[in-house]
mmCIF file with all atom_site columns, C-alpha atoms in Angstrom:
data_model
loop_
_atom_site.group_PDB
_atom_site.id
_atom_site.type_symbol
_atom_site.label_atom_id
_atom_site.label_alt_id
_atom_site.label_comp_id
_atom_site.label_asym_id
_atom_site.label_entity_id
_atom_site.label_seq_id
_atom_site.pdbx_PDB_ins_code
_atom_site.Cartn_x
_atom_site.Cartn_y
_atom_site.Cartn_z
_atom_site.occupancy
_atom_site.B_iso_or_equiv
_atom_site.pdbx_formal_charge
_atom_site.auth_seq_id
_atom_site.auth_comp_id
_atom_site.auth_asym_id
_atom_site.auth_atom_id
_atom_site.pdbx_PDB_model_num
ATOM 1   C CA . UNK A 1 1   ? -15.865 13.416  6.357   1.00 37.00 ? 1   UNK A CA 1
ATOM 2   C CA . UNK A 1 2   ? -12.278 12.186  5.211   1.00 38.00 ? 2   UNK A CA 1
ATOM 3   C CA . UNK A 1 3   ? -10.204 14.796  3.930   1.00 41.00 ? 3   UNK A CA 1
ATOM 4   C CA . UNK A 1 4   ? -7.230  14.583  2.381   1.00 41.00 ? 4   UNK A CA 1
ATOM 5   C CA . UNK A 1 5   ? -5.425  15.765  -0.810  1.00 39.00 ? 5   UNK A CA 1
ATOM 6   C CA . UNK A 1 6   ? -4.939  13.924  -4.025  1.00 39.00 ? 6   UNK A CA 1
ATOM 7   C CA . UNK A 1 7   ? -1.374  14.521  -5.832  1.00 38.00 ? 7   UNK A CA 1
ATOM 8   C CA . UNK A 1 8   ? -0.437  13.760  -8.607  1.00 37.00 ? 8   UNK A CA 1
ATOM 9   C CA . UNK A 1 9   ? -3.529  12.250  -10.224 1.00 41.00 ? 9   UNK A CA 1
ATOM 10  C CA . UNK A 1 10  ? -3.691  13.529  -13.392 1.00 43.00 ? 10  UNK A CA 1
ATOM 11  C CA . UNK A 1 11  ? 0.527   13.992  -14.491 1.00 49.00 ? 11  UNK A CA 1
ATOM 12  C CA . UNK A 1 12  ? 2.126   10.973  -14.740 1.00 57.00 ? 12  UNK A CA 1
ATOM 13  C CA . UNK A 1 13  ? 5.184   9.583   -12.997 1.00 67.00 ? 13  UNK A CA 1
ATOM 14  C CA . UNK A 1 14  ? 7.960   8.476   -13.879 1.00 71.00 ? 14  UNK A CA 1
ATOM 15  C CA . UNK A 1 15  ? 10.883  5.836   -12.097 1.00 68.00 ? 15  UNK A CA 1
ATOM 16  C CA . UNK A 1 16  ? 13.844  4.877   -13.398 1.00 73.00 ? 16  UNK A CA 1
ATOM 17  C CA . UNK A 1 17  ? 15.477  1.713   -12.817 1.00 73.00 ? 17  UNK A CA 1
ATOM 18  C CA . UNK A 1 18  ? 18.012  -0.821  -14.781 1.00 76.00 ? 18  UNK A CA 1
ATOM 19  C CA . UNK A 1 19  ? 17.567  -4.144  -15.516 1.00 74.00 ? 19  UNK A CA 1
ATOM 20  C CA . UNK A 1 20  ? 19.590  -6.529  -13.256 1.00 72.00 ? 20  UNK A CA 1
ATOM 21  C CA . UNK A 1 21  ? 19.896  -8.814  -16.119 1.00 76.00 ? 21  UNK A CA 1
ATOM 22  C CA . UNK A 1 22  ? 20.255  -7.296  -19.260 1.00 81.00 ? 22  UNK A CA 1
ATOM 23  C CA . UNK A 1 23  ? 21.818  -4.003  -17.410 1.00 79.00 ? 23  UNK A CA 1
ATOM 24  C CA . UNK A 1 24  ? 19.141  -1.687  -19.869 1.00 83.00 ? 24  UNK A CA 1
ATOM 25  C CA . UNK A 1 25  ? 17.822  1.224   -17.898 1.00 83.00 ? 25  UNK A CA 1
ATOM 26  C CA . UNK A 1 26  ? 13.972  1.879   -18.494 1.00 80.00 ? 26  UNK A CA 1
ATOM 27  C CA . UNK A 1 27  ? 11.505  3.485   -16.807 1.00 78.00 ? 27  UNK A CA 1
ATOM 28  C CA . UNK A 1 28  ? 8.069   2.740   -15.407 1.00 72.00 ? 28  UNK A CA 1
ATOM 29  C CA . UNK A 1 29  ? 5.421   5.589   -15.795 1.00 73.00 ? 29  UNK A CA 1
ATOM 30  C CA . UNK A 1 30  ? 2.497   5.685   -13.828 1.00 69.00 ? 30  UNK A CA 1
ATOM 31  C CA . UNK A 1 31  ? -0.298  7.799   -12.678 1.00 66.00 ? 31  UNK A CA 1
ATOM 32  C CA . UNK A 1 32  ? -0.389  7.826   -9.414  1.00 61.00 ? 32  UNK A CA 1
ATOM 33  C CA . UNK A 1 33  ? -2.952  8.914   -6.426  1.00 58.00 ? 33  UNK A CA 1
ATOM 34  C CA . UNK A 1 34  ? -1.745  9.374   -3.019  1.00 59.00 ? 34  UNK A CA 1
ATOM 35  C CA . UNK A 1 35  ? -4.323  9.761   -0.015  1.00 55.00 ? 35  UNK A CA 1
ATOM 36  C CA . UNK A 1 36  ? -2.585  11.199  2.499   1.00 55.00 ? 36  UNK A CA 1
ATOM 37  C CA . UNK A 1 37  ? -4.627  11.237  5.812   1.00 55.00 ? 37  UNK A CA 1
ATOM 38  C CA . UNK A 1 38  ? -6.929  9.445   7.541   1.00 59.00 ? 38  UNK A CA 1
ATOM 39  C CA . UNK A 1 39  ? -8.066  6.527   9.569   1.00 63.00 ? 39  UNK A CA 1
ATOM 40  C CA . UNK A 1 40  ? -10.286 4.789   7.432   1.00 66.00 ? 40  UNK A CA 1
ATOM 41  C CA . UNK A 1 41  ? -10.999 4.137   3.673   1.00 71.00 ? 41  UNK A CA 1
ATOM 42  C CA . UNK A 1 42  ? -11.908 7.043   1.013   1.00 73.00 ? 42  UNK A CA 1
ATOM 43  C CA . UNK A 1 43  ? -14.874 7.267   -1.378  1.00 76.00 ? 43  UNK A CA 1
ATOM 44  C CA . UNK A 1 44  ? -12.287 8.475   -4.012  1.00 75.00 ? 44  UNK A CA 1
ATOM 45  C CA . UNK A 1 45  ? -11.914 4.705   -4.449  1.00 77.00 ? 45  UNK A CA 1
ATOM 46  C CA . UNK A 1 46  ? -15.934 4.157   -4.974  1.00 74.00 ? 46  UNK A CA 1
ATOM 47  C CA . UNK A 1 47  ? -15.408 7.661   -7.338  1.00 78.00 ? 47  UNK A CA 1
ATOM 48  C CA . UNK A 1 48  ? -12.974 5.596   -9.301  1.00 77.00 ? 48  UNK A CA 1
ATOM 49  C CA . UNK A 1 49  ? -14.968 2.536   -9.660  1.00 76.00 ? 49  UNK A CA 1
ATOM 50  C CA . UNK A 1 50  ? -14.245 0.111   -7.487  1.00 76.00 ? 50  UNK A CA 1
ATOM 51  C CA . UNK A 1 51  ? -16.818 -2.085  -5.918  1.00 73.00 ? 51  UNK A CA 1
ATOM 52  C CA . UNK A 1 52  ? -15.140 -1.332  -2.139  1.00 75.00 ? 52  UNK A CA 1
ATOM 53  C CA . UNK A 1 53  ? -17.009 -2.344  1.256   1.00 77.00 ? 53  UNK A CA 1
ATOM 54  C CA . UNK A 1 54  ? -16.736 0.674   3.469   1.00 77.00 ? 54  UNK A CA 1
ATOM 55  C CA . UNK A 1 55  ? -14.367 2.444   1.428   1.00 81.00 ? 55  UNK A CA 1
ATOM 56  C CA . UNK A 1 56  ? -11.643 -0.247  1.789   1.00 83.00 ? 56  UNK A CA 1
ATOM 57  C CA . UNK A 1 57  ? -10.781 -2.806  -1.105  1.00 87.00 ? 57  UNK A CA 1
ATOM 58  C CA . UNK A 1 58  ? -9.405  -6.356  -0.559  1.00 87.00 ? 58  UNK A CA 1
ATOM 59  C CA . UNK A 1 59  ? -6.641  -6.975  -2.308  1.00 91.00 ? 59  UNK A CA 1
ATOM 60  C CA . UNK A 1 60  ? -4.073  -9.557  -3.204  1.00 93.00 ? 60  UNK A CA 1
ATOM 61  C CA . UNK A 1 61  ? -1.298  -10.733 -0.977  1.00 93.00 ? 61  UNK A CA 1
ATOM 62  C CA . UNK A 1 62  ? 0.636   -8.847  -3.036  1.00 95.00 ? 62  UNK A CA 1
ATOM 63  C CA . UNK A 1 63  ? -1.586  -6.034  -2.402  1.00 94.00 ? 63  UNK A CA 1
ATOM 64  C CA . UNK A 1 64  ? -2.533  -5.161  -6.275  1.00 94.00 ? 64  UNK A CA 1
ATOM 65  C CA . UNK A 1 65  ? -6.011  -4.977  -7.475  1.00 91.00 ? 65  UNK A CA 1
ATOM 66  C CA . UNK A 1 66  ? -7.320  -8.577  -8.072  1.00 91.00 ? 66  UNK A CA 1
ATOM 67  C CA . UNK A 1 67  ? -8.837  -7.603  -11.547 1.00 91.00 ? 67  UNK A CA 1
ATOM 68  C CA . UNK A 1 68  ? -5.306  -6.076  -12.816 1.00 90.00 ? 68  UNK A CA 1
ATOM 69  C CA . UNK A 1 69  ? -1.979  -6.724  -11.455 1.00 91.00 ? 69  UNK A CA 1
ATOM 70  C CA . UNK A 1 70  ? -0.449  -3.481  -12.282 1.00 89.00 ? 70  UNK A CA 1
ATOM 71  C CA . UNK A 1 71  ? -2.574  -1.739  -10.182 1.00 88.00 ? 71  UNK A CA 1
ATOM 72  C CA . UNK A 1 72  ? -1.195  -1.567  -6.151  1.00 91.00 ? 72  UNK A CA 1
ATOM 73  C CA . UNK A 1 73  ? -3.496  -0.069  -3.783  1.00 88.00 ? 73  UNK A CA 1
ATOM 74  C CA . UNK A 1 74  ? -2.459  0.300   -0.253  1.00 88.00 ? 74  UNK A CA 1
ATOM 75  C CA . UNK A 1 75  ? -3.183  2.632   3.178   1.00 85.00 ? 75  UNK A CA 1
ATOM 76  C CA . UNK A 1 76  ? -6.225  3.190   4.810   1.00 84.00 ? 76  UNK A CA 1
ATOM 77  C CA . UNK A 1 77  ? -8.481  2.457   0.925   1.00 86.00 ? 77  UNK A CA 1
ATOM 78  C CA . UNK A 1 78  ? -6.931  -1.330  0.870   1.00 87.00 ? 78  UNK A CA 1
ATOM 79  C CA . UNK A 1 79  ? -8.436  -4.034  3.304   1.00 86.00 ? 79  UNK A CA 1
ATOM 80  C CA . UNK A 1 80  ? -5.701  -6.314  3.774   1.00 89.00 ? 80  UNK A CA 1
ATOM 81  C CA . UNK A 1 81  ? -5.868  -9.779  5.421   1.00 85.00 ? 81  UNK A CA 1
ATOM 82  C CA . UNK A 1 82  ? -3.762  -11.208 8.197   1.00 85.00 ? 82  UNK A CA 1
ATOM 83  C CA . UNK A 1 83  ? -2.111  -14.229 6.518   1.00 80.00 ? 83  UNK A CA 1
ATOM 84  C CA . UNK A 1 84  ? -2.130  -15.888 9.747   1.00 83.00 ? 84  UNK A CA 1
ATOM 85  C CA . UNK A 1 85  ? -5.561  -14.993 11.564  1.00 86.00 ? 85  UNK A CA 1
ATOM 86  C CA . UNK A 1 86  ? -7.512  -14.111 7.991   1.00 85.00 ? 86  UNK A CA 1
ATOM 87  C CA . UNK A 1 87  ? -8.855  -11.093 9.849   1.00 86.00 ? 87  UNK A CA 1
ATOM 88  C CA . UNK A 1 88  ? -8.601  -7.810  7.783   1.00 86.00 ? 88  UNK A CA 1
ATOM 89  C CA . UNK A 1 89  ? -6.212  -5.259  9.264   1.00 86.00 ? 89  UNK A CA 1
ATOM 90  C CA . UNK A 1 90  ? -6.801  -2.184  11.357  1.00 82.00 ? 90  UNK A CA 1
ATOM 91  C CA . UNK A 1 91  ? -6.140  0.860   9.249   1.00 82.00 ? 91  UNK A CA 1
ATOM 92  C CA . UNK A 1 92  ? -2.491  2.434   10.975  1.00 82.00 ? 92  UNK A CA 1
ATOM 93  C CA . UNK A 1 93  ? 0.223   4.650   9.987   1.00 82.00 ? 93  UNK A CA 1
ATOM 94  C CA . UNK A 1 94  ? 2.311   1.156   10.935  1.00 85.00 ? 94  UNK A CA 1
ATOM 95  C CA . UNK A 1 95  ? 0.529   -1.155  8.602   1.00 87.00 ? 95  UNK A CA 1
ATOM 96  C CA . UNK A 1 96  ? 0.702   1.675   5.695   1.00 87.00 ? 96  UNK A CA 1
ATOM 97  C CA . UNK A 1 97  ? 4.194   2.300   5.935   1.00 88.00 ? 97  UNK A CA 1
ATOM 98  C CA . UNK A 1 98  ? 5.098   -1.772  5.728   1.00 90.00 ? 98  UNK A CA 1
ATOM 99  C CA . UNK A 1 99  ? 2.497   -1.930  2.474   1.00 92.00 ? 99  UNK A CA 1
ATOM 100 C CA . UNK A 1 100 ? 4.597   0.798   1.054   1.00 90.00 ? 100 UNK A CA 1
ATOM 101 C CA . UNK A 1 101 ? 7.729   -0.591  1.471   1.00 91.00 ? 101 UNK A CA 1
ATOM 102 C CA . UNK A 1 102 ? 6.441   -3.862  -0.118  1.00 93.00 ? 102 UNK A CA 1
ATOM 103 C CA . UNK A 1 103 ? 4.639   -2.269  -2.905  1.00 93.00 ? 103 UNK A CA 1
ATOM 104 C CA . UNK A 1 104 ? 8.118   -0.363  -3.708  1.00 90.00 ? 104 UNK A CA 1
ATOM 105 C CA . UNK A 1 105 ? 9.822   -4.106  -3.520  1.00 92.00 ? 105 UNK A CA 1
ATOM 106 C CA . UNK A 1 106 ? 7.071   -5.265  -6.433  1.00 93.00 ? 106 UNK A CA 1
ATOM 107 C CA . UNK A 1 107 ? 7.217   -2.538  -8.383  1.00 91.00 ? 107 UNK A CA 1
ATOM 108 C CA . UNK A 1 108 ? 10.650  -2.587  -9.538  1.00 89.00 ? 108 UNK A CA 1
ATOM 109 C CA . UNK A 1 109 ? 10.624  -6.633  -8.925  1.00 91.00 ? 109 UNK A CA 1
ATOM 110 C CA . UNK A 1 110 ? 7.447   -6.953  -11.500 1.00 90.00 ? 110 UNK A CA 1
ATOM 111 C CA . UNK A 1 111 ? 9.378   -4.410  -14.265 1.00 87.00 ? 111 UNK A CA 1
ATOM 112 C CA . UNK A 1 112 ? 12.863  -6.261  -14.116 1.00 87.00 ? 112 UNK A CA 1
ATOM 113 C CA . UNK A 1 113 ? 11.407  -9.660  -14.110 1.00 87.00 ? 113 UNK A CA 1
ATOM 114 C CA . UNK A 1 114 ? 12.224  -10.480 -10.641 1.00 90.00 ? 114 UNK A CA 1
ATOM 115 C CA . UNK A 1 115 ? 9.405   -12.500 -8.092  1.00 94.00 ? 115 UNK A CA 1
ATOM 116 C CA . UNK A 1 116 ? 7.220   -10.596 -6.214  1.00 95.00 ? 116 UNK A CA 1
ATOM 117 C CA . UNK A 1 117 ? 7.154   -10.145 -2.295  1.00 94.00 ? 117 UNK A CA 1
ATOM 118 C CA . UNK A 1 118 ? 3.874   -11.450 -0.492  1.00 94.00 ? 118 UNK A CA 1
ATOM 119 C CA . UNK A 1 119 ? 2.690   -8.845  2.093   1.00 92.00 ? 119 UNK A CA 1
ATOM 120 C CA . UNK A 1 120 ? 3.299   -9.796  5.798   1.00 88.00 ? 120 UNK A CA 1
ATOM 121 C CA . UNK A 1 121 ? 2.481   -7.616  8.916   1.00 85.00 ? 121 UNK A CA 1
ATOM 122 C CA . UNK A 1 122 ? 3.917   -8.309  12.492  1.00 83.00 ? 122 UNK A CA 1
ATOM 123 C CA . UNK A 1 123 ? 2.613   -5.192  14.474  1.00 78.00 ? 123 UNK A CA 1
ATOM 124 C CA . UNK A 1 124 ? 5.333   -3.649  16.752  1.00 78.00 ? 124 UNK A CA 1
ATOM 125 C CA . UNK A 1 125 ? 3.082   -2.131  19.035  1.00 76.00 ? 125 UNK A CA 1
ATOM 126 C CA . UNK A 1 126 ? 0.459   0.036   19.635  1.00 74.00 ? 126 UNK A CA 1
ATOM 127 C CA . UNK A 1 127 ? 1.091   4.135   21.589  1.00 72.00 ? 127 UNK A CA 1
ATOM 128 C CA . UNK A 1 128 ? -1.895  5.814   22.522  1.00 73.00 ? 128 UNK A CA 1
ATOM 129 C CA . UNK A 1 129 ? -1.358  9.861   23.610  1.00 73.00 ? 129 UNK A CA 1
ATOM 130 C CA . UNK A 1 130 ? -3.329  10.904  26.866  1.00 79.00 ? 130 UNK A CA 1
ATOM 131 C CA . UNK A 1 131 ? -3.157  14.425  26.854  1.00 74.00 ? 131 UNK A CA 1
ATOM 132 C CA . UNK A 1 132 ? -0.423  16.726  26.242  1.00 76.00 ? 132 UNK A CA 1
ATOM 133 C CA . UNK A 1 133 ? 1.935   14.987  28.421  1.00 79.00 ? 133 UNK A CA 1
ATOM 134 C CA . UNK A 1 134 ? 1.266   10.927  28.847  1.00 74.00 ? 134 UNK A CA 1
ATOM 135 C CA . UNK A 1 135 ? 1.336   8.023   26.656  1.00 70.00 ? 135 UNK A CA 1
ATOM 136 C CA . UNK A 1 136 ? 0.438   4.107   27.245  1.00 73.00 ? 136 UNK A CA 1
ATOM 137 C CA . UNK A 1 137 ? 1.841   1.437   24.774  1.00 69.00 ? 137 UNK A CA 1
ATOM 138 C CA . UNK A 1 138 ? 2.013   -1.840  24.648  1.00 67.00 ? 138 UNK A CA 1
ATOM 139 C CA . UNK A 1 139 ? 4.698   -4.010  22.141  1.00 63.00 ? 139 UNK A CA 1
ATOM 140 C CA . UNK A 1 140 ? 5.470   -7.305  21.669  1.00 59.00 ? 140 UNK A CA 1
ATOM 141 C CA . UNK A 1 141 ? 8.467   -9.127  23.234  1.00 52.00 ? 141 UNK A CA 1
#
């Protein structure tokens, strides 16, 4: 079974930010849930009510929940597809960290007005441990 903990999912949070065009500071609360382990989707999300396929939801290019658009999910519970193969992505630490750096980008660009950032993915490799002491990788050139 996936195990993992769950922070944060009942006090909200809270981000500051100011407006690039009217220069008025406001903040965004939200409550948030953070999975944080794991190699493939969670059942929290079928817990919470989405209708998921193996624990993973497809989402939007912009990687928020098609029903509501203030709603981002991302990691191993969001199936994303390749833009340019329309194959949904392997869950990896990789692919998560590029989805959160995105979803940061369309946060703040969805509460000051600004256009939101369409998710793209171009892998930088893949490292596989063998043993204590050996690795093999492959990256693009």
């Amino acid at each position: 079974m996936n195990k993992g903990k769950v922070i944060n999912a009942i006090e909200p949070d809270v981000m500051h930010y100011a407006d690039r065009e009217t220069d008025e500071n406001g903040e965004v609360v939200a409550g948030t849930i953070i999975w944080a382990t794991g190699v493939r989707g969670s059942s929290v999300m079928a817990a919470s009510g989405y209708q998921a396929k193996q624990n993973r939801m497809s989402v939007t290019p912009y990687l928020q929940d098609p029903a509501d658009d203030r709603i981002y999910i991302v990691g191993d519970v969001a199936a994303v597809t390749d833009s340019k193969t329309g194959q949904i992505l392997l869950t990896t630490a990789q692919l998560a960290l590029v989805m959160g750096k995105i979803t940061g980008k369309n946060v703040l660009a969805a509460v000051t007005g600004y256009e939101l950032t369409p998710f793209t993915y171009k892998s930088l490799g893949t490292v596989c441990s063998i043993g204590n002491t050996s690795v093999i990788g492959g990256g693009r050139r």
